[in-house]
PDB file of C-alpha atoms in Angstrom:
ATOM      1  CA  UNK H   1      -9.303 -13.355  31.004  1.00 42.00           C
ATOM      2  CA  UNK H   2     -10.776 -12.432  27.626  1.00 44.00           C
ATOM      3  CA  UNK H   3     -10.420  -8.691  28.260  1.00 41.00           C
ATOM      4  CA  UNK H   4      -6.801  -9.075  29.350  1.00 42.00           C
ATOM      5  CA  UNK H   5      -5.996 -11.127  26.264  1.00 43.00           C
ATOM      6  CA  UNK H   6      -7.656  -8.534  24.001  1.00 40.00           C
ATOM      7  CA  UNK H   7      -5.638  -5.756  25.622  1.00 38.00           C
ATOM      8  CA  UNK H   8      -2.404  -7.714  25.141  1.00 45.00           C
ATOM      9  CA  UNK H   9      -3.230  -8.448  21.492  1.00 45.00           C
ATOM     10  CA  UNK H  10      -3.966  -4.764  20.910  1.00 53.00           C
ATOM     11  CA  UNK H  11      -0.645  -3.768  22.462  1.00 50.00           C
ATOM     12  CA  UNK H  12       1.248  -6.205  20.232  1.00 61.00           C
ATOM     13  CA  UNK H  13      -0.604  -5.400  17.002  1.00 86.00           C
ATOM     14  CA  UNK H  14       1.050  -3.045  14.542  1.00 93.00           C
ATOM     15  CA  UNK H  15      -0.895   0.038  13.458  1.00 95.00           C
ATOM     16  CA  UNK H  16      -1.633   0.546   9.778  1.00 96.00           C
ATOM     17  CA  UNK H  17       0.851   3.415   9.544  1.00 97.00           C
ATOM     18  CA  UNK H  18       3.708   1.185  10.648  1.00 98.00           C
ATOM     19  CA  UNK H  19       2.571  -1.583   8.307  1.00 97.00           C
ATOM     20  CA  UNK H  20       2.608   0.948   5.456  1.00 98.00           C
ATOM     21  CA  UNK H  21       6.217   1.947   6.183  1.00 98.00           C
ATOM     22  CA  UNK H  22       7.273  -1.688   6.381  1.00 98.00           C
ATOM     23  CA  UNK H  23       5.255  -2.684   3.327  1.00 98.00           C
ATOM     24  CA  UNK H  24       6.781  -0.015   1.104  1.00 98.00           C
ATOM     25  CA  UNK H  25      10.315  -1.188   1.902  1.00 98.00           C
ATOM     26  CA  UNK H  26       9.439  -4.883   1.622  1.00 98.00           C
ATOM     27  CA  UNK H  27       7.644  -4.463  -1.706  1.00 98.00           C
ATOM     28  CA  UNK H  28      10.609  -2.726  -3.329  1.00 98.00           C
ATOM     29  CA  UNK H  29      13.065  -5.346  -2.048  1.00 98.00           C
ATOM     30  CA  UNK H  30      10.828  -8.215  -3.202  1.00 98.00           C
ATOM     31  CA  UNK H  31      10.699  -6.769  -6.717  1.00 98.00           C
ATOM     32  CA  UNK H  32      14.484  -6.416  -6.818  1.00 98.00           C
ATOM     33  CA  UNK H  33      15.068  -9.809  -5.198  1.00 98.00           C
ATOM     34  CA  UNK H  34      12.840 -11.490  -7.769  1.00 98.00           C
ATOM     35  CA  UNK H  35      14.811  -9.766 -10.498  1.00 98.00           C
ATOM     36  CA  UNK H  36      18.077 -10.921  -8.890  1.00 98.00           C
ATOM     37  CA  UNK H  37      16.772 -14.502  -9.020  1.00 97.00           C
ATOM     38  CA  UNK H  38      15.539 -14.049 -12.614  1.00 97.00           C
ATOM     39  CA  UNK H  39      11.934 -14.684 -11.638  1.00 98.00           C
ATOM     40  CA  UNK H  40      10.993 -11.530 -13.547  1.00 98.00           C
ATOM     41  CA  UNK H  41      12.681  -8.554 -15.075  1.00 96.00           C
ATOM     42  CA  UNK H  42      16.455  -8.555 -15.125  1.00 97.00           C
ATOM     43  CA  UNK H  43      19.290  -8.746 -12.563  1.00 97.00           C
ATOM     44  CA  UNK H  44      20.348  -5.276 -13.701  1.00 98.00           C
ATOM     45  CA  UNK H  45      17.257  -3.835 -12.010  1.00 98.00           C
ATOM     46  CA  UNK H  46      18.976  -3.566  -8.617  1.00 98.00           C
ATOM     47  CA  UNK H  47      21.898  -1.623 -10.005  1.00 98.00           C
ATOM     48  CA  UNK H  48      19.526   0.630 -11.905  1.00 98.00           C
ATOM     49  CA  UNK H  49      17.436   1.185  -8.770  1.00 98.00           C
ATOM     50  CA  UNK H  50      20.532   2.213  -6.833  1.00 98.00           C
ATOM     51  CA  UNK H  51      21.657   4.435  -9.687  1.00 98.00           C
ATOM     52  CA  UNK H  52      18.334   6.236  -9.967  1.00 98.00           C
ATOM     53  CA  UNK H  53      17.003   6.015  -6.408  1.00 98.00           C
ATOM     54  CA  UNK H  54      20.000   5.801  -4.097  1.00 98.00           C
ATOM     55  CA  UNK H  55      21.419   8.854  -2.347  1.00 99.00           C
ATOM     56  CA  UNK H  56      24.567  10.010  -4.126  1.00 98.00           C
ATOM     57  CA  UNK H  57      26.554  12.561  -2.118  1.00 97.00           C
ATOM     58  CA  UNK H  58      28.355  13.628  -5.290  1.00 97.00           C
ATOM     59  CA  UNK H  59      25.096  14.949  -6.738  1.00 98.00           C
ATOM     60  CA  UNK H  60      25.163  17.678  -4.098  1.00 96.00           C
ATOM     61  CA  UNK H  61      28.464  18.782  -5.573  1.00 93.00           C
ATOM     62  CA  UNK H  62      29.411  18.585  -9.221  1.00 92.00           C
ATOM     63  CA  UNK H  63      28.017  15.253 -10.403  1.00 96.00           C
ATOM     64  CA  UNK H  64      25.506  15.211 -13.245  1.00 97.00           C
ATOM     65  CA  UNK H  65      22.103  13.678 -12.333  1.00 97.00           C
ATOM     66  CA  UNK H  66      20.567  10.838 -14.332  1.00 97.00           C
ATOM     67  CA  UNK H  67      17.254  12.677 -14.651  1.00 97.00           C
ATOM     68  CA  UNK H  68      15.716  16.046 -13.747  1.00 97.00           C
ATOM     69  CA  UNK H  69      14.853  16.269 -10.072  1.00 97.00           C
ATOM     70  CA  UNK H  70      17.122  13.441  -8.936  1.00 98.00           C
ATOM     71  CA  UNK H  71      18.997  15.745  -6.566  1.00 98.00           C
ATOM     72  CA  UNK H  72      15.719  16.363  -4.710  1.00 98.00           C
ATOM     73  CA  UNK H  73      13.938  13.025  -5.038  1.00 99.00           C
ATOM     74  CA  UNK H  74      16.903  11.019  -3.769  1.00 99.00           C
ATOM     75  CA  UNK H  75      16.342  12.550  -0.311  1.00 99.00           C
ATOM     76  CA  UNK H  76      13.342  10.226  -0.047  1.00 98.00           C
ATOM     77  CA  UNK H  77      13.803   7.396  -2.547  1.00 99.00           C
ATOM     78  CA  UNK H  78      16.978   6.060  -0.928  1.00 98.00           C
ATOM     79  CA  UNK H  79      14.959   5.005   2.121  1.00 98.00           C
ATOM     80  CA  UNK H  80      12.935   2.496   0.077  1.00 98.00           C
ATOM     81  CA  UNK H  81      16.018   0.645  -1.174  1.00 98.00           C
ATOM     82  CA  UNK H  82      18.169  -1.840   0.725  1.00 96.00           C
ATOM     83  CA  UNK H  83      21.413  -3.702   0.164  1.00 94.00           C
ATOM     84  CA  UNK H  84      19.617  -7.056   0.418  1.00 94.00           C
ATOM     85  CA  UNK H  85      17.187  -9.100   2.542  1.00 95.00           C
ATOM     86  CA  UNK H  86      19.380  -9.027   5.650  1.00 91.00           C
ATOM     87  CA  UNK H  87      19.691  -5.247   5.565  1.00 92.00           C
ATOM     88  CA  UNK H  88      15.937  -4.959   5.040  1.00 95.00           C
ATOM     89  CA  UNK H  89      14.987  -7.327   7.866  1.00 94.00           C
ATOM     90  CA  UNK H  90      17.152  -5.518  10.383  1.00 90.00           C
ATOM     91  CA  UNK H  91      15.387  -2.249   9.611  1.00 93.00           C
ATOM     92  CA  UNK H  92      11.931  -3.858   9.500  1.00 96.00           C
ATOM     93  CA  UNK H  93      12.350  -5.327  12.984  1.00 93.00           C
ATOM     94  CA  UNK H  94      13.286  -1.958  14.448  1.00 92.00           C
ATOM     95  CA  UNK H  95      10.481  -0.173  12.581  1.00 96.00           C
ATOM     96  CA  UNK H  96       7.995  -2.670  14.023  1.00 96.00           C
ATOM     97  CA  UNK H  97       9.321  -2.299  17.562  1.00 92.00           C
ATOM     98  CA  UNK H  98       9.878   1.444  17.749  1.00 93.00           C
ATOM     99  CA  UNK H  99       7.119   2.376  15.336  1.00 96.00           C
ATOM    100  CA  UNK H 100       4.446   0.808  17.525  1.00 95.00           C
ATOM    101  CA  UNK H 101       5.904   2.384  20.659  1.00 93.00           C
ATOM    102  CA  UNK H 102       6.089   5.882  19.203  1.00 95.00           C
ATOM    103  CA  UNK H 103       2.718   5.607  17.428  1.00 96.00           C
ATOM    104  CA  UNK H 104       0.936   4.792  20.683  1.00 94.00           C
ATOM    105  CA  UNK H 105       2.134   8.129  22.067  1.00 93.00           C
ATOM    106  CA  UNK H 106       1.862  10.502  19.105  1.00 95.00           C
ATOM    107  CA  UNK H 107      -0.478   8.954  16.517  1.00 95.00           C
ATOM    108  CA  UNK H 108      -0.165   8.399  12.788  1.00 96.00           C
ATOM    109  CA  UNK H 109       0.228  11.944  11.454  1.00 95.00           C
ATOM    110  CA  UNK H 110       3.019  12.919  13.777  1.00 96.00           C
ATOM    111  CA  UNK H 111       4.691   9.548  13.325  1.00 97.00           C
ATOM    112  CA  UNK H 112       4.768  10.051   9.546  1.00 97.00           C
ATOM    113  CA  UNK H 113       6.057  13.604  10.024  1.00 97.00           C
ATOM    114  CA  UNK H 114       8.870  12.374  12.277  1.00 97.00           C
ATOM    115  CA  UNK H 115       9.710   9.643   9.756  1.00 98.00           C
ATOM    116  CA  UNK H 116       9.782  11.987   6.755  1.00 98.00           C
ATOM    117  CA  UNK H 117      11.880  14.631   8.495  1.00 98.00           C
ATOM    118  CA  UNK H 118      14.318  12.014   9.790  1.00 98.00           C
ATOM    119  CA  UNK H 119      14.697  10.418   6.348  1.00 98.00           C
ATOM    120  CA  UNK H 120      15.499  13.791   4.774  1.00 99.00           C
ATOM    121  CA  UNK H 121      17.737  14.939   7.614  1.00 98.00           C
ATOM    122  CA  UNK H 122      19.631  11.648   7.544  1.00 98.00           C
ATOM    123  CA  UNK H 123      20.278  12.070   3.842  1.00 98.00           C
ATOM    124  CA  UNK H 124      21.284  15.693   4.277  1.00 98.00           C
ATOM    125  CA  UNK H 125      23.746  14.847   7.040  1.00 98.00           C
ATOM    126  CA  UNK H 126      25.234  12.076   4.916  1.00 98.00           C
ATOM    127  CA  UNK H 127      25.571  14.470   1.996  1.00 97.00           C
ATOM    128  CA  UNK H 128      27.335  17.051   4.151  1.00 97.00           C
ATOM    129  CA  UNK H 129      29.730  14.739   5.988  1.00 96.00           C
ATOM    130  CA  UNK H 130      30.447  11.976   3.480  1.00 93.00           C
ATOM    131  CA  UNK H 131      32.381  11.952   0.231  1.00 91.00           C
ATOM    132  CA  UNK H 132      31.589   8.289  -0.487  1.00 92.00           C
ATOM    133  CA  UNK H 133      31.536   7.513  -4.225  1.00 94.00           C
ATOM    134  CA  UNK H 134      28.912   4.783  -3.722  1.00 95.00           C
ATOM    135  CA  UNK H 135      25.182   5.348  -3.173  1.00 97.00           C
ATOM    136  CA  UNK H 136      23.662   5.285   0.281  1.00 97.00           C
ATOM    137  CA  UNK H 137      20.512   3.158   0.615  1.00 97.00           C
ATOM    138  CA  UNK H 138      18.318   1.960   3.458  1.00 96.00           C
ATOM    139  CA  UNK H 139      15.594   3.133   5.810  1.00 96.00           C
ATOM    140  CA  UNK H 140      18.024   3.805   8.647  1.00 94.00           C
ATOM    141  CA  UNK H 141      17.447   7.567   8.566  1.00 96.00           C
ATOM    142  CA  UNK H 142      13.799   6.967   9.423  1.00 97.00           C
ATOM    143  CA  UNK H 143      14.657   4.112  11.782  1.00 96.00           C
ATOM    144  CA  UNK H 144      16.982   6.317  13.805  1.00 96.00           C
ATOM    145  CA  UNK H 145      14.383   9.055  13.658  1.00 97.00           C
ATOM    146  CA  UNK H 146      12.040   6.694  15.480  1.00 96.00           C
ATOM    147  CA  UNK H 147      14.850   5.964  17.932  1.00 95.00           C
ATOM    148  CA  UNK H 148      15.343   9.685  18.508  1.00 95.00           C
ATOM    149  CA  UNK H 149      11.615  10.165  19.077  1.00 95.00           C
ATOM    150  CA  UNK H 150      11.540   7.211  21.481  1.00 94.00           C
ATOM    151  CA  UNK H 151      14.465   8.643  23.441  1.00 93.00           C
ATOM    152  CA  UNK H 152      12.744  12.043  23.599  1.00 94.00           C
ATOM    153  CA  UNK H 153       9.613  10.367  24.955  1.00 92.00           C
ATOM    154  CA  UNK H 154      11.737   8.459  27.481  1.00 88.00           C
ATOM    155  CA  UNK H 155      13.189  11.757  28.673  1.00 86.00           C
ATOM    156  CA  UNK H 156       9.730  13.283  29.024  1.00 84.00           C
ATOM    157  CA  UNK H 157       8.610  10.344  31.143  1.00 82.00           C
ATOM    158  CA  UNK H 158      11.683   9.807  33.307  1.00 79.00           C
ATOM    159  CA  UNK H 159      13.758  13.015  33.367  1.00 74.00           C
ATOM    160  CA  UNK H 160      16.709  10.857  34.355  1.00 73.00           C
ATOM    161  CA  UNK H 161      20.152  11.909  33.131  1.00 74.00           C
ATOM    162  CA  UNK H 162      21.596   8.562  34.153  1.00 73.00           C
ATOM    163  CA  UNK H 163      18.924   6.642  32.266  1.00 73.00           C
ATOM    164  CA  UNK H 164      19.278   8.908  29.237  1.00 75.00           C
ATOM    165  CA  UNK H 165      23.033   8.411  29.264  1.00 79.00           C
ATOM    166  CA  UNK H 166      22.561   4.648  29.369  1.00 78.00           C
ATOM    167  CA  UNK H 167      20.179   4.676  26.402  1.00 77.00           C
ATOM    168  CA  UNK H 168      22.451   6.918  24.341  1.00 82.00           C
ATOM    169  CA  UNK H 169      25.480   4.836  25.290  1.00 83.00           C
ATOM    170  CA  UNK H 170      23.709   1.685  24.126  1.00 79.00           C
ATOM    171  CA  UNK H 171      22.886   3.330  20.787  1.00 82.00           C
ATOM    172  CA  UNK H 172      26.485   4.429  20.305  1.00 83.00           C
ATOM    173  CA  UNK H 173      27.744   0.941  21.174  1.00 83.00           C
ATOM    174  CA  UNK H 174      25.265  -0.633  18.748  1.00 76.00           C
ATOM    175  CA  UNK H 175      26.392   1.692  15.976  1.00 77.00           C
ATOM    176  CA  UNK H 176      30.043   0.973  16.653  1.00 79.00           C
ATOM    177  CA  UNK H 177      29.434  -2.782  16.635  1.00 74.00           C
ATOM    178  CA  UNK H 178      27.500  -2.531  13.371  1.00 72.00           C
ATOM    179  CA  UNK H 179      30.235  -0.394  11.846  1.00 70.00           C
ATOM    180  CA  UNK H 180      32.896  -2.929  12.871  1.00 68.00           C
ATOM    181  CA  UNK H 181      30.927  -5.943  11.624  1.00 61.00           C
ATOM    182  CA  UNK H 182      30.256  -4.262   8.283  1.00 63.00           C
ATOM    183  CA  UNK H 183      33.924  -3.322   7.745  1.00 65.00           C
ATOM    184  CA  UNK H 184      33.058   0.344   7.961  1.00 63.00           C
ATOM    185  CA  UNK H 185      30.265   0.106   5.376  1.00 74.00           C
ATOM    186  CA  UNK H 186      27.740   1.850   7.599  1.00 84.00           C
ATOM    187  CA  UNK H 187      26.272   5.292   6.968  1.00 91.00           C
ATOM    188  CA  UNK H 188      26.687   6.581  10.512  1.00 92.00           C
ATOM    189  CA  UNK H 189      26.072  10.086   9.204  1.00 95.00           C
ATOM    190  CA  UNK H 190      22.553   9.066   8.212  1.00 96.00           C
ATOM    191  CA  UNK H 191      21.969   7.529  11.634  1.00 95.00           C
ATOM    192  CA  UNK H 192      23.140  10.704  13.364  1.00 94.00           C
ATOM    193  CA  UNK H 193      21.053  13.055  11.249  1.00 97.00           C
ATOM    194  CA  UNK H 194      17.959  10.882  11.500  1.00 97.00           C
ATOM    195  CA  UNK H 195      18.278  10.498  15.267  1.00 96.00           C
ATOM    196  CA  UNK H 196      18.663  14.219  15.929  1.00 96.00           C
ATOM    197  CA  UNK H 197      15.813  15.095  13.572  1.00 97.00           C
ATOM    198  CA  UNK H 198      13.514  12.529  15.180  1.00 97.00           C
ATOM    199  CA  UNK H 199      14.227  13.770  18.689  1.00 95.00           C
ATOM    200  CA  UNK H 200      13.864  17.441  17.750  1.00 96.00           C
ATOM    201  CA  UNK H 201      10.710  16.850  15.698  1.00 95.00           C
ATOM    202  CA  UNK H 202       9.109  14.995  18.585  1.00 93.00           C
ATOM    203  CA  UNK H 203       9.979  17.739  21.037  1.00 87.00           C
ATOM    204  CA  UNK H 204       8.809  20.503  18.700  1.00 87.00           C
ATOM    205  CA  UNK H 205       5.469  18.813  18.050  1.00 78.00           C
ATOM    206  CA  UNK H 206       4.605  18.146  21.685  1.00 72.00           C
ATOM    207  CA  UNK H 207       1.782  20.302  23.080  1.00 65.00           C
ATOM    208  CA  UNK H 208       3.013  23.065  25.348  1.00 60.00           C
ATOM    209  CA  UNK H 209       1.637  23.113  28.879  1.00 51.00           C
ATOM    210  CA  UNK H 210       1.061  26.697  30.092  1.00 50.00           C
TER     211      UNK H 210
END
């Protein structure tokens, strides 16, 4: 009984790598939320954070950056910012669920590599396909990278086209529902780029069997 309980607790526990990803996002949002509520700082902090850390597609064209290196740094900094607590919690829940699942198969280093590549690829895809004048924020590039990695692992385990089609169909339906509920304010481009990067990174990093 004790051994079974320990095994269950271990399966449900989050690894430190996943906690680090969650903690980084939560810490930034808590600082901005406290500023919104005038507990510290100023309510202008959120707008400044978006201005300096959000992903601005226009900066890949002819917009002038706020500081040297912004065009490069924004490929990562946008993933630490969120539109508010609700946006953050949605991403945190998925990071916890998929992060643990993927980590158990590939470990911390490869998980972080998948996350980083997906975050950057999500931003790059958004920059290529979107002309939105507003900044893009959120960890969804990394989140969908984890989803892509999880789907790639599912394919390795099952090799079922029907099952794969069902999983992909569910993801498309979820994205469409989110897009509709948010009145089109969803960076589907980031989701697409992150998902593809996560799946490809997972496949590329898997050991080859001779």
